[in-house]
PDB file of C-alpha atoms (C1' of nucleotides) in Angstrom:
ATOM      1  CA  MET A1477     -21.811  19.929  13.446  1.00 95.00           C
ATOM      2  CA  ASN A1478     -20.155  16.917  15.059  1.00 96.00           C
ATOM      3  CA  ILE A1479     -18.017  14.507  13.088  1.00 97.00           C
ATOM      4  CA  GLY A1480     -20.683  11.813  13.042  1.00 96.00           C
ATOM      5  CA  GLU A1481     -23.212  14.001  11.299  1.00 96.00           C
ATOM      6  CA  ALA A1482     -20.534  15.303   8.914  1.00 97.00           C
ATOM      7  CA  ALA A1483     -19.656  11.703   8.100  1.00 97.00           C
ATOM      8  CA  LEU A1484     -23.284  10.976   7.237  1.00 96.00           C
ATOM      9  CA  ARG A1485     -23.565  14.111   5.118  1.00 95.00           C
ATOM     10  CA  VAL A1486     -20.472  13.434   2.993  1.00 95.00           C
ATOM     11  CA  GLN A1487     -20.542   9.646   3.115  1.00 95.00           C
ATOM     12  CA  LEU A1488     -17.074   9.191   4.523  1.00 96.00           C
ATOM     13  CA  PRO A1489     -16.063   7.219   7.654  1.00 96.00           C
ATOM     14  CA  THR A1490     -15.191   9.362  10.664  1.00 96.00           C
ATOM     15  CA  LYS A1491     -11.767   7.709  10.683  1.00 96.00           C
ATOM     16  CA  THR A1492     -11.134   9.008   7.196  1.00 97.00           C
ATOM     17  CA  ILE A1493     -12.289  12.507   8.071  1.00 97.00           C
ATOM     18  CA  ARG A1494      -9.951  12.633  11.066  1.00 96.00           C
ATOM     19  CA  TYR A1495      -7.172  11.323   8.821  1.00 96.00           C
ATOM     20  CA  TYR A1496      -7.794  14.109   6.309  1.00 96.00           C
ATOM     21  CA  GLU A1497      -7.412  16.587   9.123  1.00 96.00           C
ATOM     22  CA  GLU A1498      -4.207  14.923  10.290  1.00 94.00           C
ATOM     23  CA  ILE A1499      -2.671  15.403   6.846  1.00 94.00           C
ATOM     24  CA  ASP A1500      -3.879  19.011   6.749  1.00 93.00           C
ATOM     25  CA  LEU A1501      -6.585  18.763   4.127  1.00 95.00           C
ATOM     26  CA  LEU A1502      -8.940  20.697   6.372  1.00 95.00           C
ATOM     27  CA  ARG A1503      -9.059  22.358   9.757  1.00 95.00           C
ATOM     28  CA  PRO A1504     -12.459  22.259  11.412  1.00 96.00           C
ATOM     29  CA  GLY A1505     -13.009  24.365  14.509  1.00 96.00           C
ATOM     30  CA  ARG A1506     -13.477  22.883  17.970  1.00 96.00           C
ATOM     31  CA  ALA A1507     -16.456  23.171  20.258  1.00 95.00           C
ATOM     32  CA  ALA A1508     -16.032  24.025  23.951  1.00 94.00           C
ATOM     33  CA  ASN A1509     -16.057  20.328  24.862  1.00 94.00           C
ATOM     34  CA  GLY A1510     -13.170  19.578  22.491  1.00 95.00           C
ATOM     35  CA  TYR A1511     -15.360  17.981  19.821  1.00 96.00           C
ATOM     36  CA  ARG A1512     -14.615  18.849  16.197  1.00 97.00           C
ATOM     37  CA  ASP A1513     -17.145  21.312  14.834  1.00 97.00           C
ATOM     38  CA  TYR A1514     -17.749  21.249  11.076  1.00 97.00           C
ATOM     39  CA  SER A1515     -19.014  24.336   9.249  1.00 96.00           C
ATOM     40  CA  GLU A1516     -20.821  24.234   5.924  1.00 95.00           C
ATOM     41  CA  GLN A1517     -17.541  25.201   4.289  1.00 94.00           C
ATOM     42  CA  ASP A1518     -15.808  22.250   5.929  1.00 95.00           C
ATOM     43  CA  ILE A1519     -18.593  20.007   4.648  1.00 96.00           C
ATOM     44  CA  HIS A1520     -18.073  21.461   1.217  1.00 94.00           C
ATOM     45  CA  ARG A1521     -14.355  20.654   1.340  1.00 95.00           C
ATOM     46  CA  LEU A1522     -15.096  17.121   2.522  1.00 96.00           C
ATOM     47  CA  GLN A1523     -17.621  16.690  -0.252  1.00 95.00           C
ATOM     48  CA  PHE A1524     -15.011  17.876  -2.730  1.00 94.00           C
ATOM     49  CA  LEU A1525     -12.528  15.381  -1.326  1.00 95.00           C
ATOM     50  CA  GLN A1526     -15.022  12.547  -1.383  1.00 95.00           C
ATOM     51  CA  ARG A1527     -15.881  13.240  -5.019  1.00 93.00           C
ATOM     52  CA  SER A1528     -12.332  13.693  -6.242  1.00 93.00           C
ATOM     53  CA  ARG A1529     -11.088  10.611  -4.372  1.00 94.00           C
ATOM     54  CA  SER A1530     -13.896   8.525  -5.834  1.00 92.00           C
ATOM     55  CA  LEU A1531     -12.842   9.708  -9.297  1.00 91.00           C
ATOM     56  CA  GLY A1532      -9.458   8.155  -8.643  1.00 91.00           C
ATOM     57  CA  PHE A1533      -7.373  11.201  -7.749  1.00 93.00           C
ATOM     58  CA  SER A1534      -4.637  10.552  -5.197  1.00 94.00           C
ATOM     59  CA  ILE A1535      -4.549  12.497  -1.957  1.00 95.00           C
ATOM     60  CA  GLU A1536      -1.803  14.743  -3.309  1.00 94.00           C
ATOM     61  CA  GLU A1537      -3.784  15.389  -6.465  1.00 93.00           C
ATOM     62  CA  CYS A1538      -6.785  16.223  -4.310  1.00 94.00           C
ATOM     63  CA  ARG A1539      -4.676  18.639  -2.324  1.00 94.00           C
ATOM     64  CA  LEU A1540      -3.659  20.345  -5.563  1.00 93.00           C
ATOM     65  CA  LEU A1541      -7.225  20.387  -6.874  1.00 92.00           C
ATOM     66  CA  LEU A1542      -8.412  21.855  -3.582  1.00 93.00           C
ATOM     67  CA  SER A1543      -5.863  24.630  -3.792  1.00 92.00           C
ATOM     68  CA  LEU A1544      -6.906  25.338  -7.375  1.00 92.00           C
ATOM     69  CA  TYR A1545     -10.471  25.273  -6.169  1.00 91.00           C
ATOM     70  CA  GLN A1546      -9.732  28.010  -3.635  1.00 89.00           C
ATOM     71  CA  ASP A1547      -7.771  29.990  -6.209  1.00 90.00           C
ATOM     72  CA  ARG A1548     -10.046  32.535  -7.852  1.00 86.00           C
ATOM     73  CA  ASN A1549      -7.397  33.214 -10.507  1.00 87.00           C
ATOM     74  CA  ARG A1550      -6.816  29.624 -11.473  1.00 90.00           C
ATOM     75  CA  GLU A1551      -6.798  28.752 -15.125  1.00 91.00           C
ATOM     76  CA  SER A1552      -9.161  26.022 -16.195  1.00 92.00           C
ATOM     77  CA  ALA A1553      -6.280  24.644 -18.283  1.00 92.00           C
ATOM     78  CA  ASP A1554      -4.470  23.690 -15.063  1.00 92.00           C
ATOM     79  CA  VAL A1555      -7.439  21.669 -13.891  1.00 92.00           C
ATOM     80  CA  LYS A1556      -7.912  20.106 -17.285  1.00 93.00           C
ATOM     81  CA  ASP A1557      -4.252  19.053 -17.388  1.00 93.00           C
ATOM     82  CA  ILE A1558      -4.659  17.138 -14.147  1.00 92.00           C
ATOM     83  CA  ALA A1559      -7.795  15.439 -15.437  1.00 92.00           C
ATOM     84  CA  LEU A1560      -6.128  14.516 -18.735  1.00 94.00           C
ATOM     85  CA  ALA A1561      -3.081  13.122 -16.945  1.00 92.00           C
ATOM     86  CA  LYS A1562      -5.396  11.015 -14.810  1.00 93.00           C
ATOM     87  CA  ILE A1563      -7.196   9.757 -17.902  1.00 94.00           C
ATOM     88  CA  ALA A1564      -3.857   8.747 -19.402  1.00 93.00           C
ATOM     89  CA  GLU A1565      -2.980   6.936 -16.198  1.00 93.00           C
ATOM     90  CA  ILE A1566      -6.302   5.107 -16.241  1.00 93.00           C
ATOM     91  CA  ASP A1567      -5.718   4.103 -19.856  1.00 94.00           C
ATOM     92  CA  ARG A1568      -2.340   2.678 -18.946  1.00 93.00           C
ATOM     93  CA  LYS A1569      -3.865   0.670 -16.117  1.00 93.00           C
ATOM     94  CA  ILE A1570      -6.671  -0.634 -18.303  1.00 94.00           C
ATOM     95  CA  GLY A1571      -4.138  -1.683 -20.927  1.00 93.00           C
ATOM     96  CA  GLU A1572      -2.085  -3.517 -18.350  1.00 92.00           C
ATOM     97  CA  LEU A1573      -5.128  -5.282 -16.927  1.00 93.00           C
ATOM     98  CA  ARG A1574      -6.256  -6.266 -20.421  1.00 93.00           C
ATOM     99  CA  GLY A1575      -2.870  -7.853 -21.027  1.00 91.00           C
ATOM    100  CA  LEU A1576      -3.059  -9.817 -17.799  1.00 92.00           C
ATOM    101  CA  ARG A1577      -6.591 -10.872 -18.539  1.00 92.00           C
ATOM    102  CA  SER A1578      -5.725 -12.149 -21.962  1.00 92.00           C
ATOM    103  CA  THR A1579      -2.759 -14.158 -20.679  1.00 91.00           C
ATOM    104  CA  LEU A1580      -4.745 -15.626 -17.825  1.00 92.00           C
ATOM    105  CA  SER A1581      -7.749 -16.532 -19.895  1.00 93.00           C
ATOM    106  CA  LYS A1582      -5.601 -18.194 -22.532  1.00 92.00           C
ATOM    107  CA  LEU A1583      -4.038 -20.279 -19.779  1.00 91.00           C
ATOM    108  CA  ALA A1584      -7.377 -21.077 -18.166  1.00 93.00           C
ATOM    109  CA  ASP A1585      -8.859 -22.066 -21.536  1.00 93.00           C
ATOM    110  CA  HIS A1586      -6.162 -24.672 -21.978  1.00 91.00           C
ATOM    111  CA  CYS A1587      -6.582 -26.100 -18.519  1.00 92.00           C
ATOM    112  CA  HIS A1588      -9.095 -28.947 -18.493  1.00 89.00           C
ATOM    113  CA  GLY A1589      -9.910 -28.126 -14.862  1.00 88.00           C
ATOM    114  CA  ASP A1590     -10.700 -31.607 -13.612  1.00 89.00           C
ATOM    115  CA  ASN A1591      -9.316 -33.856 -10.896  1.00 90.00           C
ATOM    116  CA  ARG A1592      -6.129 -34.704 -12.748  1.00 89.00           C
ATOM    117  CA  PRO A1593      -2.984 -32.918 -11.620  1.00 90.00           C
ATOM    118  CA  ASP A1594      -1.538 -31.802 -14.960  1.00 90.00           C
ATOM    119  CA  CYS A1595      -2.225 -28.175 -15.576  1.00 92.00           C
ATOM    120  CA  PRO A1596      -0.940 -25.764 -18.224  1.00 92.00           C
ATOM    121  CA  ILE A1597      -1.327 -22.838 -15.806  1.00 91.00           C
ATOM    122  CA  MET A1598       1.141 -24.444 -13.465  1.00 91.00           C
ATOM    123  CA  ASP A1599       3.402 -25.321 -16.364  1.00 91.00           C
ATOM    124  CA  GLU A1600       3.512 -21.691 -17.374  1.00 90.00           C
ATOM    125  CA  LEU A1601       4.130 -20.424 -13.855  1.00 89.00           C
ATOM    126  CA  SER A1602       6.905 -22.920 -13.320  1.00 86.00           C
ATOM    127  CA  GLY A1603       8.497 -21.927 -16.611  1.00 80.00           C
ATOM    128  CA  GLU A1604       8.164 -25.314 -18.251  1.00 77.00           C
ATOM    129  CA  GLU A1605       8.673 -25.482 -21.993  1.00 66.00           C
ATOM    130  CA  HIS A1606       5.493 -25.837 -23.990  1.00 62.00           C
ATOM    131  CA  ALA A1607       4.920 -29.223 -25.606  1.00 51.00           C
TER     132      ALA A1607
ATOM    133  CA  MET B 502      24.562 -18.967  -5.440  1.00 95.00           C
ATOM    134  CA  ASN B 503      24.569 -15.594  -3.679  1.00 96.00           C
ATOM    135  CA  ILE B 504      21.513 -13.394  -3.549  1.00 97.00           C
ATOM    136  CA  GLY B 505      22.882 -10.950  -6.118  1.00 96.00           C
ATOM    137  CA  GLU B 506      23.253 -13.608  -8.786  1.00 96.00           C
ATOM    138  CA  ALA B 507      19.843 -15.072  -7.896  1.00 97.00           C
ATOM    139  CA  ALA B 508      18.348 -11.599  -8.288  1.00 97.00           C
ATOM    140  CA  LEU B 509      19.830 -11.315 -11.776  1.00 95.00           C
ATOM    141  CA  ARG B 510      18.607 -14.779 -12.719  1.00 95.00           C
ATOM    142  CA  VAL B 511      14.989 -14.221 -11.699  1.00 96.00           C
ATOM    143  CA  GLN B 512      14.804 -10.467 -12.301  1.00 95.00           C
ATOM    144  CA  LEU B 513      13.737  -9.511  -8.796  1.00 96.00           C
ATOM    145  CA  PRO B 514      15.421  -6.984  -6.474  1.00 96.00           C
ATOM    146  CA  THR B 515      17.440  -8.505  -3.641  1.00 96.00           C
ATOM    147  CA  LYS B 516      15.219  -6.604  -1.217  1.00 96.00           C
ATOM    148  CA  THR B 517      12.189  -8.413  -2.581  1.00 97.00           C
ATOM    149  CA  ILE B 518      13.886 -11.790  -2.390  1.00 97.00           C
ATOM    150  CA  ARG B 519      14.795 -11.216   1.264  1.00 96.00           C
ATOM    151  CA  TYR B 520      11.243 -10.095   1.891  1.00 96.00           C
ATOM    152  CA  TYR B 521       9.872 -13.302   0.379  1.00 96.00           C
ATOM    153  CA  GLU B 522      12.071 -15.233   2.759  1.00 96.00           C
ATOM    154  CA  GLU B 523      10.888 -13.132   5.697  1.00 94.00           C
ATOM    155  CA  ILE B 524       7.278 -14.068   4.944  1.00 94.00           C
ATOM    156  CA  ASP B 525       8.234 -17.728   4.541  1.00 93.00           C
ATOM    157  CA  LEU B 526       7.808 -18.137   0.811  1.00 95.00           C
ATOM    158  CA  LEU B 527      11.172 -19.859   0.594  1.00 95.00           C
ATOM    159  CA  ARG B 528      14.048 -20.916   2.803  1.00 95.00           C
ATOM    160  CA  PRO B 529      17.418 -20.832   1.108  1.00 96.00           C
ATOM    161  CA  GLY B 530      20.385 -22.430   2.851  1.00 96.00           C
ATOM    162  CA  ARG B 531      23.261 -20.455   4.305  1.00 96.00           C
ATOM    163  CA  ALA B 532      26.917 -20.590   3.374  1.00 95.00           C
ATOM    164  CA  ALA B 533      29.643 -20.790   6.045  1.00 93.00           C
ATOM    165  CA  ASN B 534      30.041 -16.995   5.943  1.00 94.00           C
ATOM    166  CA  GLY B 535      26.354 -16.430   6.673  1.00 94.00           C
ATOM    167  CA  TYR B 536      25.461 -15.478   3.118  1.00 96.00           C
ATOM    168  CA  ARG B 537      22.233 -16.877   1.679  1.00 97.00           C
ATOM    169  CA  ASP B 538      22.916 -19.722  -0.716  1.00 97.00           C
ATOM    170  CA  TYR B 539      20.322 -20.320  -3.444  1.00 97.00           C
ATOM    171  CA  SER B 540      19.909 -23.761  -5.001  1.00 96.00           C
ATOM    172  CA  GLU B 541      18.388 -24.368  -8.434  1.00 95.00           C
ATOM    173  CA  GLN B 542      15.189 -25.324  -6.655  1.00 94.00           C
ATOM    174  CA  ASP B 543      15.165 -22.008  -4.817  1.00 95.00           C
ATOM    175  CA  ILE B 544      15.667 -20.236  -8.140  1.00 96.00           C
ATOM    176  CA  HIS B 545      12.756 -22.194  -9.527  1.00 94.00           C
ATOM    177  CA  ARG B 546      10.519 -21.079  -6.663  1.00 95.00           C
ATOM    178  CA  LEU B 547      11.604 -17.477  -7.124  1.00 96.00           C
ATOM    179  CA  GLN B 548      10.923 -17.724 -10.831  1.00 95.00           C
ATOM    180  CA  PHE B 549       7.490 -19.092 -10.058  1.00 94.00           C
ATOM    181  CA  LEU B 550       6.855 -16.204  -7.673  1.00 96.00           C
ATOM    182  CA  GLN B 551       8.102 -13.626 -10.143  1.00 95.00           C
ATOM    183  CA  ARG B 552       5.825 -14.991 -12.850  1.00 93.00           C
ATOM    184  CA  SER B 553       2.727 -15.344 -10.718  1.00 94.00           C
ATOM    185  CA  ARG B 554       3.187 -11.907  -9.126  1.00 95.00           C
ATOM    186  CA  SER B 555       3.573 -10.341 -12.558  1.00 93.00           C
ATOM    187  CA  LEU B 556       0.299 -11.991 -13.573  1.00 91.00           C
ATOM    188  CA  GLY B 557      -1.373 -10.091 -10.778  1.00 91.00           C
ATOM    189  CA  PHE B 558      -1.681 -12.776  -8.109  1.00 93.00           C
ATOM    190  CA  SER B 559      -1.391 -11.491  -4.549  1.00 94.00           C
ATOM    191  CA  ILE B 560       1.260 -12.840  -2.233  1.00 95.00           C
ATOM    192  CA  GLU B 561      -1.291 -15.047  -0.486  1.00 94.00           C
ATOM    193  CA  GLU B 562      -2.526 -16.379  -3.813  1.00 93.00           C
ATOM    194  CA  CYS B 563       1.081 -17.074  -4.769  1.00 94.00           C
ATOM    195  CA  ARG B 564       1.559 -18.949  -1.524  1.00 94.00           C
ATOM    196  CA  LEU B 565      -1.468 -21.090  -2.359  1.00 93.00           C
ATOM    197  CA  LEU B 566      -0.316 -21.625  -5.936  1.00 92.00           C
ATOM    198  CA  LEU B 567       3.122 -22.624  -4.690  1.00 93.00           C
ATOM    199  CA  SER B 568       1.623 -25.175  -2.338  1.00 92.00           C
ATOM    200  CA  LEU B 569      -0.489 -26.558  -5.176  1.00 92.00           C
ATOM    201  CA  TYR B 570       2.643 -26.585  -7.275  1.00 91.00           C
ATOM    202  CA  GLN B 571       4.409 -28.785  -4.741  1.00 89.00           C
ATOM    203  CA  ASP B 572       1.354 -31.017  -4.390  1.00 90.00           C
ATOM    204  CA  ARG B 573       1.632 -33.984  -6.727  1.00 86.00           C
ATOM    205  CA  ASN B 574      -2.009 -34.864  -6.106  1.00 87.00           C
ATOM    206  CA  ARG B 575      -3.423 -31.415  -6.806  1.00 91.00           C
ATOM    207  CA  GLU B 576      -6.391 -31.188  -9.098  1.00 91.00           C
ATOM    208  CA  SER B 577      -6.029 -28.878 -12.049  1.00 92.00           C
ATOM    209  CA  ALA B 578      -9.538 -27.626 -11.239  1.00 93.00           C
ATOM    210  CA  ASP B 579      -8.175 -26.014  -8.066  1.00 92.00           C
ATOM    211  CA  VAL B 580      -5.617 -24.071 -10.050  1.00 93.00           C
ATOM    212  CA  LYS B 581      -8.149 -23.128 -12.692  1.00 93.00           C
ATOM    213  CA  ASP B 582     -10.538 -21.826 -10.029  1.00 93.00           C
ATOM    214  CA  ILE B 583      -7.898 -19.435  -8.753  1.00 92.00           C
ATOM    215  CA  ALA B 584      -7.148 -18.243 -12.270  1.00 92.00           C
ATOM    216  CA  LEU B 585     -10.839 -17.739 -13.061  1.00 94.00           C
ATOM    217  CA  ALA B 586     -11.402 -15.824  -9.834  1.00 92.00           C
ATOM    218  CA  LYS B 587      -8.484 -13.597 -10.756  1.00 93.00           C
ATOM    219  CA  ILE B 588      -9.934 -13.013 -14.198  1.00 94.00           C
ATOM    220  CA  ALA B 589     -13.228 -11.993 -12.626  1.00 93.00           C
ATOM    221  CA  GLU B 590     -11.383  -9.625 -10.338  1.00 93.00           C
ATOM    222  CA  ILE B 591      -9.552  -8.091 -13.290  1.00 93.00           C
ATOM    223  CA  ASP B 592     -12.849  -7.663 -15.122  1.00 94.00           C
ATOM    224  CA  ARG B 593     -14.292  -5.834 -12.147  1.00 93.00           C
ATOM    225  CA  LYS B 594     -11.300  -3.516 -12.004  1.00 93.00           C
ATOM    226  CA  ILE B 595     -11.435  -2.815 -15.725  1.00 94.00           C
ATOM    227  CA  GLY B 596     -15.125  -2.001 -15.439  1.00 93.00           C
ATOM    228  CA  GLU B 597     -14.474   0.390 -12.587  1.00 92.00           C
ATOM    229  CA  LEU B 598     -11.663   2.115 -14.452  1.00 92.00           C
ATOM    230  CA  ARG B 599     -13.811   2.418 -17.564  1.00 93.00           C
ATOM    231  CA  GLY B 600     -16.476   4.158 -15.515  1.00 91.00           C
ATOM    232  CA  LEU B 601     -13.967   6.606 -14.068  1.00 91.00           C
ATOM    233  CA  ARG B 602     -12.488   7.227 -17.469  1.00 92.00           C
ATOM    234  CA  SER B 603     -15.827   8.006 -19.029  1.00 92.00           C
ATOM    235  CA  THR B 604     -16.778  10.428 -16.261  1.00 91.00           C
ATOM    236  CA  LEU B 605     -13.430  12.172 -16.375  1.00 91.00           C
ATOM    237  CA  SER B 606     -13.315  12.461 -20.131  1.00 92.00           C
ATOM    238  CA  LYS B 607     -16.830  13.835 -20.271  1.00 92.00           C
ATOM    239  CA  LEU B 608     -15.782  16.483 -17.763  1.00 90.00           C
ATOM    240  CA  ALA B 609     -12.534  17.250 -19.580  1.00 92.00           C
ATOM    241  CA  ASP B 610     -14.378  17.531 -22.902  1.00 93.00           C
ATOM    242  CA  HIS B 611     -16.580  20.237 -21.473  1.00 91.00           C
ATOM    243  CA  CYS B 612     -13.700  22.204 -20.008  1.00 92.00           C
ATOM    244  CA  HIS B 613     -12.380  24.768 -22.436  1.00 89.00           C
ATOM    245  CA  GLY B 614      -8.947  24.518 -20.824  1.00 88.00           C
ATOM    246  CA  ASP B 615      -7.749  28.053 -21.276  1.00 89.00           C
ATOM    247  CA  ASN B 616      -6.635  30.835 -18.943  1.00 90.00           C
ATOM    248  CA  ARG B 617     -10.108  31.619 -17.650  1.00 88.00           C
ATOM    249  CA  PRO B 618     -10.987  30.303 -14.212  1.00 90.00           C
ATOM    250  CA  ASP B 619     -14.402  28.804 -14.850  1.00 89.00           C
ATOM    251  CA  CYS B 620     -14.177  25.066 -15.164  1.00 92.00           C
ATOM    252  CA  PRO B 621     -16.853  22.354 -15.310  1.00 91.00           C
ATOM    253  CA  ILE B 622     -14.491  19.856 -13.705  1.00 91.00           C
ATOM    254  CA  MET B 623     -14.278  22.041 -10.630  1.00 91.00           C
ATOM    255  CA  ASP B 624     -18.005  22.606 -10.708  1.00 91.00           C
ATOM    256  CA  GLU B 625     -18.578  18.890 -10.618  1.00 90.00           C
ATOM    257  CA  LEU B 626     -16.073  18.280  -7.837  1.00 89.00           C
ATOM    258  CA  SER B 627     -17.543  21.036  -5.752  1.00 86.00           C
ATOM    259  CA  GLY B 628     -21.033  19.655  -6.288  1.00 80.00           C
ATOM    260  CA  GLU B 629     -22.379  22.693  -8.068  1.00 77.00           C
ATOM    261  CA  GLU B 630     -25.655  22.271  -9.920  1.00 65.00           C
ATOM    262  CA  HIS B 631     -25.327  22.041 -13.672  1.00 61.00           C
ATOM    263  CA  ALA B 632     -26.540  25.060 -15.625  1.00 50.00           C
TER     264      ALA B 632
ATOM    265  C1'  DC C1126     -27.567   7.813  38.409  1.00 67.91           C
ATOM    266  C1'  DT C1127     -26.775   4.728  35.031  1.00 67.91           C
ATOM    267  C1'  DT C1128     -26.724   3.244  30.324  1.00 67.91           C
ATOM    268  C1'  DG C1129     -25.390   3.796  25.796  1.00 67.91           C
ATOM    269  C1'  DA C1130     -24.072   6.505  22.001  1.00 67.91           C
ATOM    270  C1'  DC C1131     -20.830   9.638  20.665  1.00 67.91           C
ATOM    271  C1'  DC C1132     -16.523  11.899  20.955  1.00 67.91           C
ATOM    272  C1'  DT C1133     -11.276  12.261  22.005  1.00 67.91           C
ATOM    273  C1'  DT C1134      -6.201  10.655  21.382  1.00 67.91           C
ATOM    274  C1'  DC C1135      -2.799   7.341  20.494  1.00 67.91           C
ATOM    275  C1'  DC C1136      -0.812   3.147  18.737  1.00 67.91           C
ATOM    276  C1'  DA C1137      -0.582  -0.555  15.536  1.00 67.91           C
ATOM    277  C1'  DG C1138      -1.628  -3.018  11.264  1.00 67.91           C
ATOM    278  C1'  DT C1139      -2.643  -3.495   6.220  1.00 67.91           C
ATOM    279  C1'  DG C1140       0.244  -5.053   1.222  1.00 67.91           C
ATOM    280  C1'  DA C1141       4.231  -5.534  -0.894  1.00 67.91           C
ATOM    281  C1'  DC C1142       7.773  -3.783  -0.925  1.00 67.91           C
ATOM    282  C1'  DT C1143      11.709   0.076  -0.734  1.00 67.91           C
ATOM    283  C1'  DG C1144      15.404   2.969   1.280  1.00 67.91           C
ATOM    284  C1'  DG C1145      19.009   3.572   4.262  1.00 67.91           C
ATOM    285  C1'  DA C1146      22.260   2.935   8.097  1.00 67.91           C
ATOM    286  C1'  DA C1147      25.803   0.241  10.341  1.00 67.91           C
ATOM    287  C1'  DG C1148      28.763  -3.212   9.971  1.00 67.91           C
ATOM    288  C1'  DG C1149      30.939  -7.910   8.357  1.00 67.91           C
ATOM    289  C1'  DA C1150      33.046 -10.660   4.120  1.00 67.91           C
ATOM    290  C1'  DC C1151      35.345 -11.034   0.011  1.00 67.91           C
ATOM    291  C1'  DT C1152      38.230  -9.851  -4.187  1.00 67.91           C
ATOM    292  C1'  DA C1153      41.660  -7.308  -6.856  1.00 67.91           C
ATOM    293  C1'  DG C1154      45.390  -4.471  -7.112  1.00 67.91           C
ATOM    294  C1'  DA C1155      49.499  -1.690  -5.172  1.00 67.91           C
TER     295       DA C1155
ATOM    296  C1'  DT D  27      49.917  -6.566   3.927  1.00 67.91           C
ATOM    297  C1'  DC D  28      47.012  -2.910   3.211  1.00 67.91           C
ATOM    298  C1'  DT D  29      43.254  -0.766   0.979  1.00 67.91           C
ATOM    299  C1'  DA D  30      39.421   0.252  -1.962  1.00 67.91           C
ATOM    300  C1'  DG D  31      35.316  -1.269  -3.628  1.00 67.91           C
ATOM    301  C1'  DT D  32      31.680  -4.411  -3.961  1.00 67.91           C
ATOM    302  C1'  DC D  33      28.797  -7.648  -1.944  1.00 67.91           C
ATOM    303  C1'  DC D  34      26.529  -9.405   1.912  1.00 67.91           C
ATOM    304  C1'  DT D  35      24.164  -9.174   6.670  1.00 67.91           C
ATOM    305  C1'  DT D  36      20.439  -7.271  10.005  1.00 67.91           C
ATOM    306  C1'  DC D  37      17.365  -3.872  11.599  1.00 67.91           C
ATOM    307  C1'  DC D  38      14.492   0.126  11.419  1.00 67.91           C
ATOM    308  C1'  DA D  39      11.600   3.304   9.081  1.00 67.91           C
ATOM    309  C1'  DG D  40       8.715   4.877   5.293  1.00 67.91           C
ATOM    310  C1'  DT D  41       5.325   4.321   1.509  1.00 67.91           C
ATOM    311  C1'  DC D  42      -0.345   5.023   0.576  1.00 67.91           C
ATOM    312  C1'  DA D  43      -4.724   5.757   2.375  1.00 67.91           C
ATOM    313  C1'  DC D  44      -6.761   4.349   5.464  1.00 67.91           C
ATOM    314  C1'  DT D  45      -8.691   0.932   9.327  1.00 67.91           C
ATOM    315  C1'  DG D  46      -9.101  -1.260  13.895  1.00 67.91           C
ATOM    316  C1'  DG D  47      -8.915  -1.072  18.610  1.00 67.91           C
ATOM    317  C1'  DA D  48      -7.949   0.459  23.354  1.00 67.91           C
ATOM    318  C1'  DA D  49      -8.613   3.740  27.015  1.00 67.91           C
ATOM    319  C1'  DG D  50     -11.033   7.317  28.455  1.00 67.91           C
ATOM    320  C1'  DG D  51     -14.024  11.906  28.357  1.00 67.91           C
ATOM    321  C1'  DT D  52     -18.965  13.923  27.173  1.00 67.91           C
ATOM    322  C1'  DC D  53     -23.655  14.041  26.574  1.00 67.91           C
ATOM    323  C1'  DA D  54     -28.803  12.972  26.311  1.00 67.91           C
ATOM    324  C1'  DA D  55     -32.532   9.892  27.796  1.00 67.91           C
ATOM    325  C1'  DG D  56     -34.897   7.404  31.140  1.00 67.91           C
TER     326       DG D  56
END
DNA sequence: CTTGACCTTCCAGTGACTGGAAGGACTAGA
DNA sequence: TCTAGTCCTTCCAGTCACTGGAAGGTCAAG
């Protein structure tokens, strides 16, 4: 299967698929004409990558998950640990974003938002003392 | 004021401060020995950048905010629009992260996480049909 | 036999820094 | 005066995960 068809199957751009090969996440065979030739197993790996990336795992985490995936003696605890660490990371990010949101919306609430120049958002950014 | 002292004042690495200069966010003077020489106004700009970056504004948004900051005829509505757009962006990100979190924690909940190899997280990533 | 779609490789750019090398300037102490 | 150590300079390369584009080879249809 050529890269274009593989791309359609797994819903990834061809550029991305070639990039994954470049960083050794998979090694498709080559046809006589030099074109990459994807087997069902390659498609499976790409699918796995697409899914794990879309769940927010980094490339290196995906590499680890893939190796666990190949490992018939893996312990499910190892996989679960990675997932739990990712959940903790997501929680941290959400917390941070919530903090930013609250600060910004407080500032925006106090800004009248008309054609006059005075603006509490600017005051805050410039470090002016509050009245 | 040398860059090191400026860095301490505004709590930014010297590397970052030089980078901001490289992308034309400020133009400190130079002392006779070639060292950068930061005025109080430069410090103020850096402070402004530090604060707006830490609120999640991109460099280009900071550039725009800085130009509004200098503009005595700016309308507070312009500033508020940027803040509101940023809030919307944050909301989108939070929503996305919540979705990921819920998927991941559902998967992790169903994984027994012991020394056996079978693992619903892996099943999901590999696209296996649910039992 | 040409057109157009598809494939190849290679190089460069993104955002916002960060690290490091090589070398000049300055300060304090012996 | 010398030296050690800290600060400063510029320049180049690397990060992450792609993405865009150029130049050129391959293939199927008409």
